[in-house]
Coordinates of C-alpha atoms and ligand atoms in Angstrom, one line a residue:
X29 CA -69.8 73.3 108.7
X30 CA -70.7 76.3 105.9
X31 CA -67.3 78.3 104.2
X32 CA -65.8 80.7 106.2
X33 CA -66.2 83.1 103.7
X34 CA -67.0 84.1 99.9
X35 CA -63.5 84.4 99.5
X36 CA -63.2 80.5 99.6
X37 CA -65.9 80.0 97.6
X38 CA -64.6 82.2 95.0
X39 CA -61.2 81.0 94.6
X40 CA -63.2 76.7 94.5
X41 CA -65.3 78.3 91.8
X42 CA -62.3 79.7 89.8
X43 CA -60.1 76.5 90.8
X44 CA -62.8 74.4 90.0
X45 CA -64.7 75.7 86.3
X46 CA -67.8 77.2 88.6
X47 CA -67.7 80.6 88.2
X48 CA -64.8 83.0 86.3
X49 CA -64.3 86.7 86.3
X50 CA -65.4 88.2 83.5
X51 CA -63.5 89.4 80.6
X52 CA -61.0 88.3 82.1
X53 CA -58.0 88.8 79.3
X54 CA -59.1 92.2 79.0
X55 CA -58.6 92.6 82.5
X56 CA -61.9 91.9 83.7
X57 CA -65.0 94.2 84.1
X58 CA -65.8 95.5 87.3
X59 CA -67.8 93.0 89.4
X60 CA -68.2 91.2 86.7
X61 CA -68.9 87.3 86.7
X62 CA -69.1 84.2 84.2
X63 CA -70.4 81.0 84.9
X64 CA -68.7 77.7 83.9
X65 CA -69.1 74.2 82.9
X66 CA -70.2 73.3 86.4
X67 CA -71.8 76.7 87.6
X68 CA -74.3 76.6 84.8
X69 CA -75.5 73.3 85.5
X70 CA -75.6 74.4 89.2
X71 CA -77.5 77.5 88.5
X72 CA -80.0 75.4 85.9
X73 CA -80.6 73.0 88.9
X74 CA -81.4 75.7 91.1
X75 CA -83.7 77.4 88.6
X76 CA -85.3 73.7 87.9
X77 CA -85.6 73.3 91.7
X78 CA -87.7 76.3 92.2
X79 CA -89.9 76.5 88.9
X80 CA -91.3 72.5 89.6
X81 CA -91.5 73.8 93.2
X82 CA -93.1 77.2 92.5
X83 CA -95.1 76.9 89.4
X84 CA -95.8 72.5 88.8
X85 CA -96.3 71.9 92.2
X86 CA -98.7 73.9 93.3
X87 CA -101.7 75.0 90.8
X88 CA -102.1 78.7 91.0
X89 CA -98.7 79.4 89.4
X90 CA -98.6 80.4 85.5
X91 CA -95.2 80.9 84.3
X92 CA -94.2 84.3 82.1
X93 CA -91.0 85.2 79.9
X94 CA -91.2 88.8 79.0
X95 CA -88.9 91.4 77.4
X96 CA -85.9 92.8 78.6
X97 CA -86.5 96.1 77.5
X98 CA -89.9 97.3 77.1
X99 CA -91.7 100.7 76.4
X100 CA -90.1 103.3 78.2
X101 CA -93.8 104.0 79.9
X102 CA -93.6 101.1 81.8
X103 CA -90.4 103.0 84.1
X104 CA -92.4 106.0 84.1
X105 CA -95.5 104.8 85.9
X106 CA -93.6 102.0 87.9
X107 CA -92.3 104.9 89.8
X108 CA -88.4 104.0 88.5
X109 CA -87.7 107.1 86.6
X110 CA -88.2 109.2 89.7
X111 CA -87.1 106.9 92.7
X112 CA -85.2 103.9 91.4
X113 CA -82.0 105.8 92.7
X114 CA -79.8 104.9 95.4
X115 CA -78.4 107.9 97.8
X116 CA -75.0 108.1 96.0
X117 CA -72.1 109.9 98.2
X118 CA -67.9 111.0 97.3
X119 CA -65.5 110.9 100.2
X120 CA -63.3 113.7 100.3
X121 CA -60.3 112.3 101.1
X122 CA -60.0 109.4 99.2
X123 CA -62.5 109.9 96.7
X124 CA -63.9 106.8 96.9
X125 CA -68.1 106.2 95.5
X126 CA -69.9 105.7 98.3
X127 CA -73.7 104.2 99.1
X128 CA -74.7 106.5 101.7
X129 CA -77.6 104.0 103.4
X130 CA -74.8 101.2 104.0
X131 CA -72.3 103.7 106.2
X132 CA -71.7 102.5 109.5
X133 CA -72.4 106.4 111.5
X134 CA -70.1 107.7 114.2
X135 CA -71.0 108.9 117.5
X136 CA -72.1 112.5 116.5
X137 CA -74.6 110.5 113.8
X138 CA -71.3 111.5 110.6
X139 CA -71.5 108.9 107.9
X140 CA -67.9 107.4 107.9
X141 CA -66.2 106.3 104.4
X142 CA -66.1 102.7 104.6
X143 CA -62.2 102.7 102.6
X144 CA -60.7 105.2 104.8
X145 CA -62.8 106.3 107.7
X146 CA -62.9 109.9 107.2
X147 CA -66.6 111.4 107.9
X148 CA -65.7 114.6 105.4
X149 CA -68.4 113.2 102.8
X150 CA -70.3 115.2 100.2
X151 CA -74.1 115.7 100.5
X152 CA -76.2 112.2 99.1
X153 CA -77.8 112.8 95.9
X154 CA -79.7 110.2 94.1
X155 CA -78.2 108.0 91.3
X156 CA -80.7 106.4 89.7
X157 CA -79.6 102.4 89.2
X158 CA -81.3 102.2 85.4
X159 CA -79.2 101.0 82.7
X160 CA -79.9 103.2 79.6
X161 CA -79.7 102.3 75.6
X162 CA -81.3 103.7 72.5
X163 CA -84.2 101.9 70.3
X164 CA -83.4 101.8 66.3
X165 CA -80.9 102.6 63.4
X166 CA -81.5 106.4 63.2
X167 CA -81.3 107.8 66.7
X168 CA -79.4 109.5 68.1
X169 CA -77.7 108.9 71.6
X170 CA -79.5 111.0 73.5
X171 CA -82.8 111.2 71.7
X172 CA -85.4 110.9 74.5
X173 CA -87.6 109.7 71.7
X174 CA -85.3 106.3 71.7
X175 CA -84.4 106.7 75.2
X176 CA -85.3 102.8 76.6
X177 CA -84.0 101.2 79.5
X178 CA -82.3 97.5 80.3
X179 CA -84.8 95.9 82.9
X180 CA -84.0 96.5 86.6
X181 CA -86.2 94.2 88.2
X182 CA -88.6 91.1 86.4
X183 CA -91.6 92.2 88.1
X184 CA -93.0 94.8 86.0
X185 CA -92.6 92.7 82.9
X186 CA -95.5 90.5 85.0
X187 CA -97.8 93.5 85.6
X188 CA -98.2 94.1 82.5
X189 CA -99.5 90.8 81.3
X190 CA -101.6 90.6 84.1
X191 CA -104.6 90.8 82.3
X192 CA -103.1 88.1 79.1
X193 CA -102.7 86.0 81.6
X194 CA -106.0 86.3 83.5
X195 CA -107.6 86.5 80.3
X196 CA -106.1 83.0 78.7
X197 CA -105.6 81.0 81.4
X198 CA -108.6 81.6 83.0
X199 CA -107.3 82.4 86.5
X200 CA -109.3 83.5 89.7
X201 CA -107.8 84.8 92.7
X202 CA -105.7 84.0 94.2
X203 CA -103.3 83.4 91.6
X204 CA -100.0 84.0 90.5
X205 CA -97.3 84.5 87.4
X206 CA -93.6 83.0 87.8
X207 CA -90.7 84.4 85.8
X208 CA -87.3 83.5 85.5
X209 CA -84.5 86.2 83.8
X210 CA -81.9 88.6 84.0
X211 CA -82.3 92.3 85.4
X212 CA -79.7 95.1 85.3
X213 CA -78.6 97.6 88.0
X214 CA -75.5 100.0 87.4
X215 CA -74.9 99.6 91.1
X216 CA -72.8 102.5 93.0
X217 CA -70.5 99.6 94.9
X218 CA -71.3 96.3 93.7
X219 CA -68.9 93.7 95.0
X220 CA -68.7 90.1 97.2
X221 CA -68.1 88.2 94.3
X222 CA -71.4 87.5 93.1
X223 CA -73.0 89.0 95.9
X224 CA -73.7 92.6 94.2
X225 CA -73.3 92.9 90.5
X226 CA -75.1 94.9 88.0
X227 CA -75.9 91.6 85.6
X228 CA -77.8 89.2 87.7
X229 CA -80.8 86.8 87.5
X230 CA -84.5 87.0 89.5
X231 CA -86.7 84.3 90.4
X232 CA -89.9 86.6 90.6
X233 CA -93.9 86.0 91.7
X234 CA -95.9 88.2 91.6
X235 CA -99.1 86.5 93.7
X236 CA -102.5 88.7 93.1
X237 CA -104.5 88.1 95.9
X238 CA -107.5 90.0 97.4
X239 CA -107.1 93.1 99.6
X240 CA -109.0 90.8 102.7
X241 CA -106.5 88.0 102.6
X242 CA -103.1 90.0 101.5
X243 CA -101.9 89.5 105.6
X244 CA -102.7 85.5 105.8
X245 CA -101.1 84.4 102.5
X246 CA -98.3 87.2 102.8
X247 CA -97.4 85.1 105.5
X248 CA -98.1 81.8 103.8
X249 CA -95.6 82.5 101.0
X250 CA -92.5 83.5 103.9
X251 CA -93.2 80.1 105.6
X252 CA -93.5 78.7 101.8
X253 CA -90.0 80.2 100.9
X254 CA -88.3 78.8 104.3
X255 CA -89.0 75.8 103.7
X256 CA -88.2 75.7 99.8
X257 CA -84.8 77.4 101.3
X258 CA -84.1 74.6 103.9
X259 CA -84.7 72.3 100.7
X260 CA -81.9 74.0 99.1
X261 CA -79.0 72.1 101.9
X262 CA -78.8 75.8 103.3
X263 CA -79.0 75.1 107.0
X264 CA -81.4 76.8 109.2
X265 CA -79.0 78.4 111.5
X266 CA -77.7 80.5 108.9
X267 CA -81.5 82.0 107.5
X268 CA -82.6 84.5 110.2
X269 CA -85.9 87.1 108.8
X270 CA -85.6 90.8 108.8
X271 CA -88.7 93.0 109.1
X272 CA -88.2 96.1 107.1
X273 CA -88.9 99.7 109.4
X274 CA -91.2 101.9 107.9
X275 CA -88.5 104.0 106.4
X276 CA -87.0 101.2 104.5
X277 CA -90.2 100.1 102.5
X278 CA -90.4 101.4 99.2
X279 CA -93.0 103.2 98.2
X280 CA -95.3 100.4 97.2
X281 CA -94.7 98.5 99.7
X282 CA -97.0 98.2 102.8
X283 CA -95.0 95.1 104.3
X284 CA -91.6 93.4 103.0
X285 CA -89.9 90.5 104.8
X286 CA -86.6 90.1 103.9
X287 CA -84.8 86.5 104.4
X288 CA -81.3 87.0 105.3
X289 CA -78.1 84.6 105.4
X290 CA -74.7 84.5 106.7
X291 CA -72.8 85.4 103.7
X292 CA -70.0 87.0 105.6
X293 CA -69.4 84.4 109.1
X294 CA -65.7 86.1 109.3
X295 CA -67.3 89.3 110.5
X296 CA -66.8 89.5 114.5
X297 CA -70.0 91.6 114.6
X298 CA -72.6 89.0 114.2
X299 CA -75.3 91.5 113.2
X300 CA -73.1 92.4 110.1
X301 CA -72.8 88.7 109.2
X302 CA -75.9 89.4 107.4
X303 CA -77.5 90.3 104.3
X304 CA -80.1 89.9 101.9
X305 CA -80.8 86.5 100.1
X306 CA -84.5 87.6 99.4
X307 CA -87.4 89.9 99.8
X308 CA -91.3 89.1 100.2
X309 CA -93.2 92.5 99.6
X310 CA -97.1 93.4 100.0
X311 CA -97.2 95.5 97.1
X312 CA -100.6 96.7 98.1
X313 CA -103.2 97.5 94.5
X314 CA -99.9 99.9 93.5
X315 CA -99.0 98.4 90.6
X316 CA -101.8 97.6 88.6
X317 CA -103.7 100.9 89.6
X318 CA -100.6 102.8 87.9
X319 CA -100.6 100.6 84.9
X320 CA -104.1 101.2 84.2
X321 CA -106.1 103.7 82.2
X322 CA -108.7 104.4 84.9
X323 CA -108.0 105.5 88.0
X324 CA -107.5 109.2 88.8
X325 CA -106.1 111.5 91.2
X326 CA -107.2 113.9 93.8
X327 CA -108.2 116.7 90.8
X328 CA -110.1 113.8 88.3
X329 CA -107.2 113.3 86.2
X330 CA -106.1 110.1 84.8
X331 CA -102.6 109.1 86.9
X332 CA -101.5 107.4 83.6
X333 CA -102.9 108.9 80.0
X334 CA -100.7 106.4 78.5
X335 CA -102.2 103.1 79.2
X336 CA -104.8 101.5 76.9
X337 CA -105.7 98.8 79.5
X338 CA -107.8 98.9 82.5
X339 CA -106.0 95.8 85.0
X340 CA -109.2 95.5 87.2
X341 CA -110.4 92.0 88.6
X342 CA -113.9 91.5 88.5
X343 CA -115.1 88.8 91.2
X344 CA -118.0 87.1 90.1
X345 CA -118.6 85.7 93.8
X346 CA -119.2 89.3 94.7
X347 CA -119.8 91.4 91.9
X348 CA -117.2 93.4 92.9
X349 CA -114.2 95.0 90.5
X350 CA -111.1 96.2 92.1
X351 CA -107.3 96.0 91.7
X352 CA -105.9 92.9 93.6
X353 CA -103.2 93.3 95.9
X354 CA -99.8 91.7 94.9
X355 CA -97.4 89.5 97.4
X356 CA -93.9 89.6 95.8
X357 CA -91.5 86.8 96.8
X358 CA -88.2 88.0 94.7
X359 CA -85.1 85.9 95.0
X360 CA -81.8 86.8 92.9
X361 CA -80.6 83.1 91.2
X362 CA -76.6 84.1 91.2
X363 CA -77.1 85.1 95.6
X364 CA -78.9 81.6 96.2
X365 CA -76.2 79.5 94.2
X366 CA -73.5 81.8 96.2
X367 CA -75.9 80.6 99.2
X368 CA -75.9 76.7 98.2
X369 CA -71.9 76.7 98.2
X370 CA -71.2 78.4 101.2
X371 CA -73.2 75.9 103.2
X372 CA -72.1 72.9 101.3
X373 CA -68.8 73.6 101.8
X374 CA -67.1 71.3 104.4
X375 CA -63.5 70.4 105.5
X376 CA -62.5 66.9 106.2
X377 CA -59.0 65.6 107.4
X378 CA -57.9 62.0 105.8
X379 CA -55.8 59.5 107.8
X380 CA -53.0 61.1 106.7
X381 CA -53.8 64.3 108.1
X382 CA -54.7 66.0 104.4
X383 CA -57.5 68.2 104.0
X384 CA -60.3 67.5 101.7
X385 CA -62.5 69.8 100.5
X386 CA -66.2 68.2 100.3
X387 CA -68.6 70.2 98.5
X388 CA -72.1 68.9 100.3
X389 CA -74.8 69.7 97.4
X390 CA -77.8 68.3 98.4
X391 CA -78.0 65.8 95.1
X392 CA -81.0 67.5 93.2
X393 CA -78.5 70.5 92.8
X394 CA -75.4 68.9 92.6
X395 CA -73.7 69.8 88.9
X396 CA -72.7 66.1 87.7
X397 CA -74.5 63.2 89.9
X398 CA -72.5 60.9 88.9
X399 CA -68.9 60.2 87.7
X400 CA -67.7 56.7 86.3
X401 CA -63.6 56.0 86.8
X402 CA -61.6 53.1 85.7
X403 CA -59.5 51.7 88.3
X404 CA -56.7 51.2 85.5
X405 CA -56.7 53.2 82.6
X406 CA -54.7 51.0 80.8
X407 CA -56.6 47.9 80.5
X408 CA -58.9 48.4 77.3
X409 CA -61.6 46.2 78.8
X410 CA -62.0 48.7 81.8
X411 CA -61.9 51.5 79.9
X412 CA -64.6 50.4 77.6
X413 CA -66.6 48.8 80.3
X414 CA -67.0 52.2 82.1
X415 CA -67.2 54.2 79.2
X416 CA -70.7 52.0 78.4
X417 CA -72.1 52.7 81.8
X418 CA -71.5 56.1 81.3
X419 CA -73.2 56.2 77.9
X420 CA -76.2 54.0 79.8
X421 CA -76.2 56.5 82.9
X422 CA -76.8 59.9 80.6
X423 CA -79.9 60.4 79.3
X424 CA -81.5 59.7 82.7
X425 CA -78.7 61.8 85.1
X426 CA -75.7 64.3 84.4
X427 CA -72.6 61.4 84.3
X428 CA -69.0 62.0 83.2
X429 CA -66.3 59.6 82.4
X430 CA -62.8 60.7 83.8
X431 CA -59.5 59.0 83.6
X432 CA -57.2 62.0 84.0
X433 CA -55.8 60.6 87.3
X434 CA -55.2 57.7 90.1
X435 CA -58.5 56.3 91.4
X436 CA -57.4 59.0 95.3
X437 CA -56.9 62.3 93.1
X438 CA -60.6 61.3 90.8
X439 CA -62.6 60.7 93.8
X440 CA -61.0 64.0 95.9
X441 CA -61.8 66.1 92.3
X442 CA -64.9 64.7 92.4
X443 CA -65.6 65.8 96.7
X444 CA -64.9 69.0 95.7
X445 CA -67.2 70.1 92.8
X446 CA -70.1 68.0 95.1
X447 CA -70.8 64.6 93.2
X448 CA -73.0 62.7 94.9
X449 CA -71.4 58.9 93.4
X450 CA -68.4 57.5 92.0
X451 CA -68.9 54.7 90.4
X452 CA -65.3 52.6 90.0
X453 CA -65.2 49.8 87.1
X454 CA -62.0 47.5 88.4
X455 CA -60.8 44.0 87.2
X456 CA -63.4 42.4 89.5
X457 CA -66.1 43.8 87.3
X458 CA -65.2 42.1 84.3
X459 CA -65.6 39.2 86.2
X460 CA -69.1 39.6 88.2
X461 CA -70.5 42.7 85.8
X462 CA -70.7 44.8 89.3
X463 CA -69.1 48.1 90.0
X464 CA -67.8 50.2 93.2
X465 CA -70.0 53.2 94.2
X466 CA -68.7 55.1 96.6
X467 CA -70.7 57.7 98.6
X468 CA -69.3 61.2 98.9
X469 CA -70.0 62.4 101.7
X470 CA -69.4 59.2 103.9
X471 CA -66.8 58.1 102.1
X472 CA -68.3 54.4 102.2
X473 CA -68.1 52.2 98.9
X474 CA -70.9 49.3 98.0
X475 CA -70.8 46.9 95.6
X476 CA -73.4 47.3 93.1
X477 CA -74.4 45.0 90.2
X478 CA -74.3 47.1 86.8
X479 CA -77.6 46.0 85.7
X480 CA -79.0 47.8 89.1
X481 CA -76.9 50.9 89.4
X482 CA -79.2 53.0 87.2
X483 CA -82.1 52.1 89.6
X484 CA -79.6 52.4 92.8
X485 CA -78.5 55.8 92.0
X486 CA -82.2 57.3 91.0
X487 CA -83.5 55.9 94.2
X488 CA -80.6 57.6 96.3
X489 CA -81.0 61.0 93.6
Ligands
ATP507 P1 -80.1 95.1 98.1 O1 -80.7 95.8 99.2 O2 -79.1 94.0 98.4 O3 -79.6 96.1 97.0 P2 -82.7 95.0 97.0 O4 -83.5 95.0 98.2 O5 -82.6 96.2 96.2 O6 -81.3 94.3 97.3 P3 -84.7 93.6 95.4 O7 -85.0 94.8 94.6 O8 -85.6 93.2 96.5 O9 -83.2 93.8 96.0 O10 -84.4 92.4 94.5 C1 -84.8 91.1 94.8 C2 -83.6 90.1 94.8 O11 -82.8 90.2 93.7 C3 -82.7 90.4 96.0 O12 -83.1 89.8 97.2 C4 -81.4 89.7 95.5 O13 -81.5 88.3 95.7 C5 -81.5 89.9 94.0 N1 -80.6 91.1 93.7 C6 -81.0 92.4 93.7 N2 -80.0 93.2 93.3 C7 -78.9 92.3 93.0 C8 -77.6 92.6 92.6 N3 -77.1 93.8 92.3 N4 -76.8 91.5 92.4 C9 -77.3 90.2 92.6 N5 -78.5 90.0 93.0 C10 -79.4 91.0 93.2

């Protein structure tokens, strides 16, 4: 069982300290999203997850943490200035902002508004996504001296260190940088809860590879990603792949994957049950031939007079130097968490015909692993008792110590935000120094001494 839609899982998240709308007492800022007590830890496990997987795991990973705003040249030769726009489109009749490429068309090929239906839309013209600011003290708004622009993508921050990185670390091909960060996108329709927005967080690689073997470990990295994916609890029947057309590919792009999941199941359509969790791009030599100081065009003139850097690879195998080719794997952090809770959620009916929500985190994401209850809050021995195994659990797993309810509402609370154990300190325990865990998902309870429930629970973590 996965949530039937986002819907469920925003409302948990609000309920539940996960994720809150942001700016809330000002009446909230568009699309818009902040996250809680128990997202951030879920979002810091997914981000752990994936840089041990990514860059300790294998060894050809370096990991990277550049600016969010860098020289204004980098935009200009990534291509961004000019084409980092989406079609942008105003419906007549009730003037909503539309993003022309995701209208359904009518019969006679019409774009239709997707509020009201009408096909009386305005001609597309681009909107470029780019969030702008100024540089210093002294300048003035729109000084294009100052003009500088909030990072729409991680990726470029990596191209430009390619050669710091190569040069320090030592690298051959292939090889690759990992980054981790925030990227910015004033979005024409953002929505879906944390779906769209125009904050959000990348997982980026950019793999540099040579030109020969760009096909073999392009497809290395997909099968790579599906299984790191599956690792995630999110259940294959809800991944499917989607081979961009030719006119989808940007213009770097000779080959991008996308990995899709169910975010919407309500949808009777199944194809429009879809969208994008990821992308896996063969970025061709583009990128580090624009970037560089060399190379020239048609006439003999420099593509970028800016640069200071040549990013050529020399291969001492072959004597060769060339630009390596670049395999992109980019995942957004705040879609995979959306991703994680969707198929984690499950229903369950008690005996007494209630429902119970289960969150189903597989336990290396789940946001506390662990949550120690007294069976009777008013017996000071108890309380003390499972207040120590708390304080003995911590510094190895996340733990909490909760007493704010009978021992049926603390284990339901603690279904529902997906913790793996509760461990239940009761009179008996003062007796034979043993405990109560009790498993979430099964529902099954085992007596466990309290000298081996730190080695119990890291065996079943
Ligand atoms: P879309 O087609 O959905 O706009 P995209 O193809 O433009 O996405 P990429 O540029 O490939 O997205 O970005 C890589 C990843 O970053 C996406 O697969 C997604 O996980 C994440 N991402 C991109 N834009 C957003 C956004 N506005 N909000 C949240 N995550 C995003």
């Amino acid at each position: 069982m996965s949530a039937p839609n986002i819907e469920t899982i925003a409302s948990l998240s609000k309920r539940r300290g996960f994720v809150f709308p942001a700016s809330d007492i000002y009446g909230g800022l568009g699309s818009s999203w902040d996250y809680g007590p128990l997202g951030v830890e879920l979002a810091n496990n997914i981000k752990k997850s994936w840089w041990n997987w990514a860059v300790y795991e294998r060894d050809d990973i370096e990991g990277l943490d550049s600016s969010i705003i860098l020289n204004r040249s980098v935009w200009k030769y990534s291509g961004h200035e000019t084409t980092f726009s989406d079609p942008l489109v105003d419906c007549r009749s009730c003037k909503s902002r539309l993003r022309q490429d995701k209208l359904d068309t009518d019969d006679a090929g019409k774009f239709i508004c997707s509020n009201c239906g009408s096909t009386d839309l305005t001609e597309p013209r681009p909107f470029n996504l780019m969030f702008r600011t100024t540089i210093g003290a002294v300048s003035a708004d729109d000084d294009p001296a100052a003009l500088a622009y909030l990072r729409p993508e991680t990726a470029q921050g990596i191209f430009i260190n390619f050669k710091n990185v190569l040069d320090t670390s030592r690298r051959k091909l292939p090889f690759g940088i990992a980054q981790i960060g925030k990227a910015f996108r004033n979005e024409v329709t953002p929505g879906n809860f944390i779906f769209r927005t125009r904050e959000f967080e990348q997982m980026e690689i950019e793999y540099f590879v040579r030109p020969d073997e760009v096909q073999k470990l392009h497809q290395e990295w997909l099968d790579a990603y599906l299984e790191w994916i599956k690792s995630l609890g999110i259940s294959a029947e809800n991944i499917k792949l989607y081979e961009q057309s030719a006119e989808e590919l940007a213009h770097y792009s000779e080959r991008t994957v996308d990995i899709l999941y169910r975010y919407f199941p309500e949808r009777s359509d199944e194809e429009k049950q879809w969208d994008e969790l990821m992308g896996i791009a063969n970025r061709t030599d583009y990128d580090l031939r624009v970037h560089s100081k060399k190379p020239e065009d048609a006439d003999g003139k420099r593509i970028n007079p800016d640069s200071t850097e040549d990013l050529s690879y020399f291969d001492p195998q072959t004597n060769e130097r060339f630009y390596p080719y670049i395999i992109e794997p980019s995942i957004g952090v705040n879609r995979t968490l959306l991703a994680v809770m969707m198929d984690a959620y499950t229903e369950k009916t008690t005996e007494k015909g209630e429902t119970r929500v289960i969150l189903k985190l597989v336990p290396e994401l789940a946001p506390i692993k662990a949550a120690v209850l007294p069976l009777a809050k008013n017996k000071p021995e108890i309380v003390e008792m499972a207040k120590r195994i708390k304080k003995d659990l911590q510094p190895s797993l996340r733990a909490v110590y909760d007493d704010t309810g009978g021992i049926g509402k603390l284990y339901a609370r603690q279904d529902e935000i997906g913790t793996p154990f509760c461990v239940t300190v009761d009179h008996e325990s003062l007796e034979d120094n043993a405990v109560t865990v009790r498993h979430r998902d099964s529902w099954e309870q085992e007596r466990v001494s309290t000298d081996a429930l730190k080695s119990y629970l890291a065996e079943r973590l």
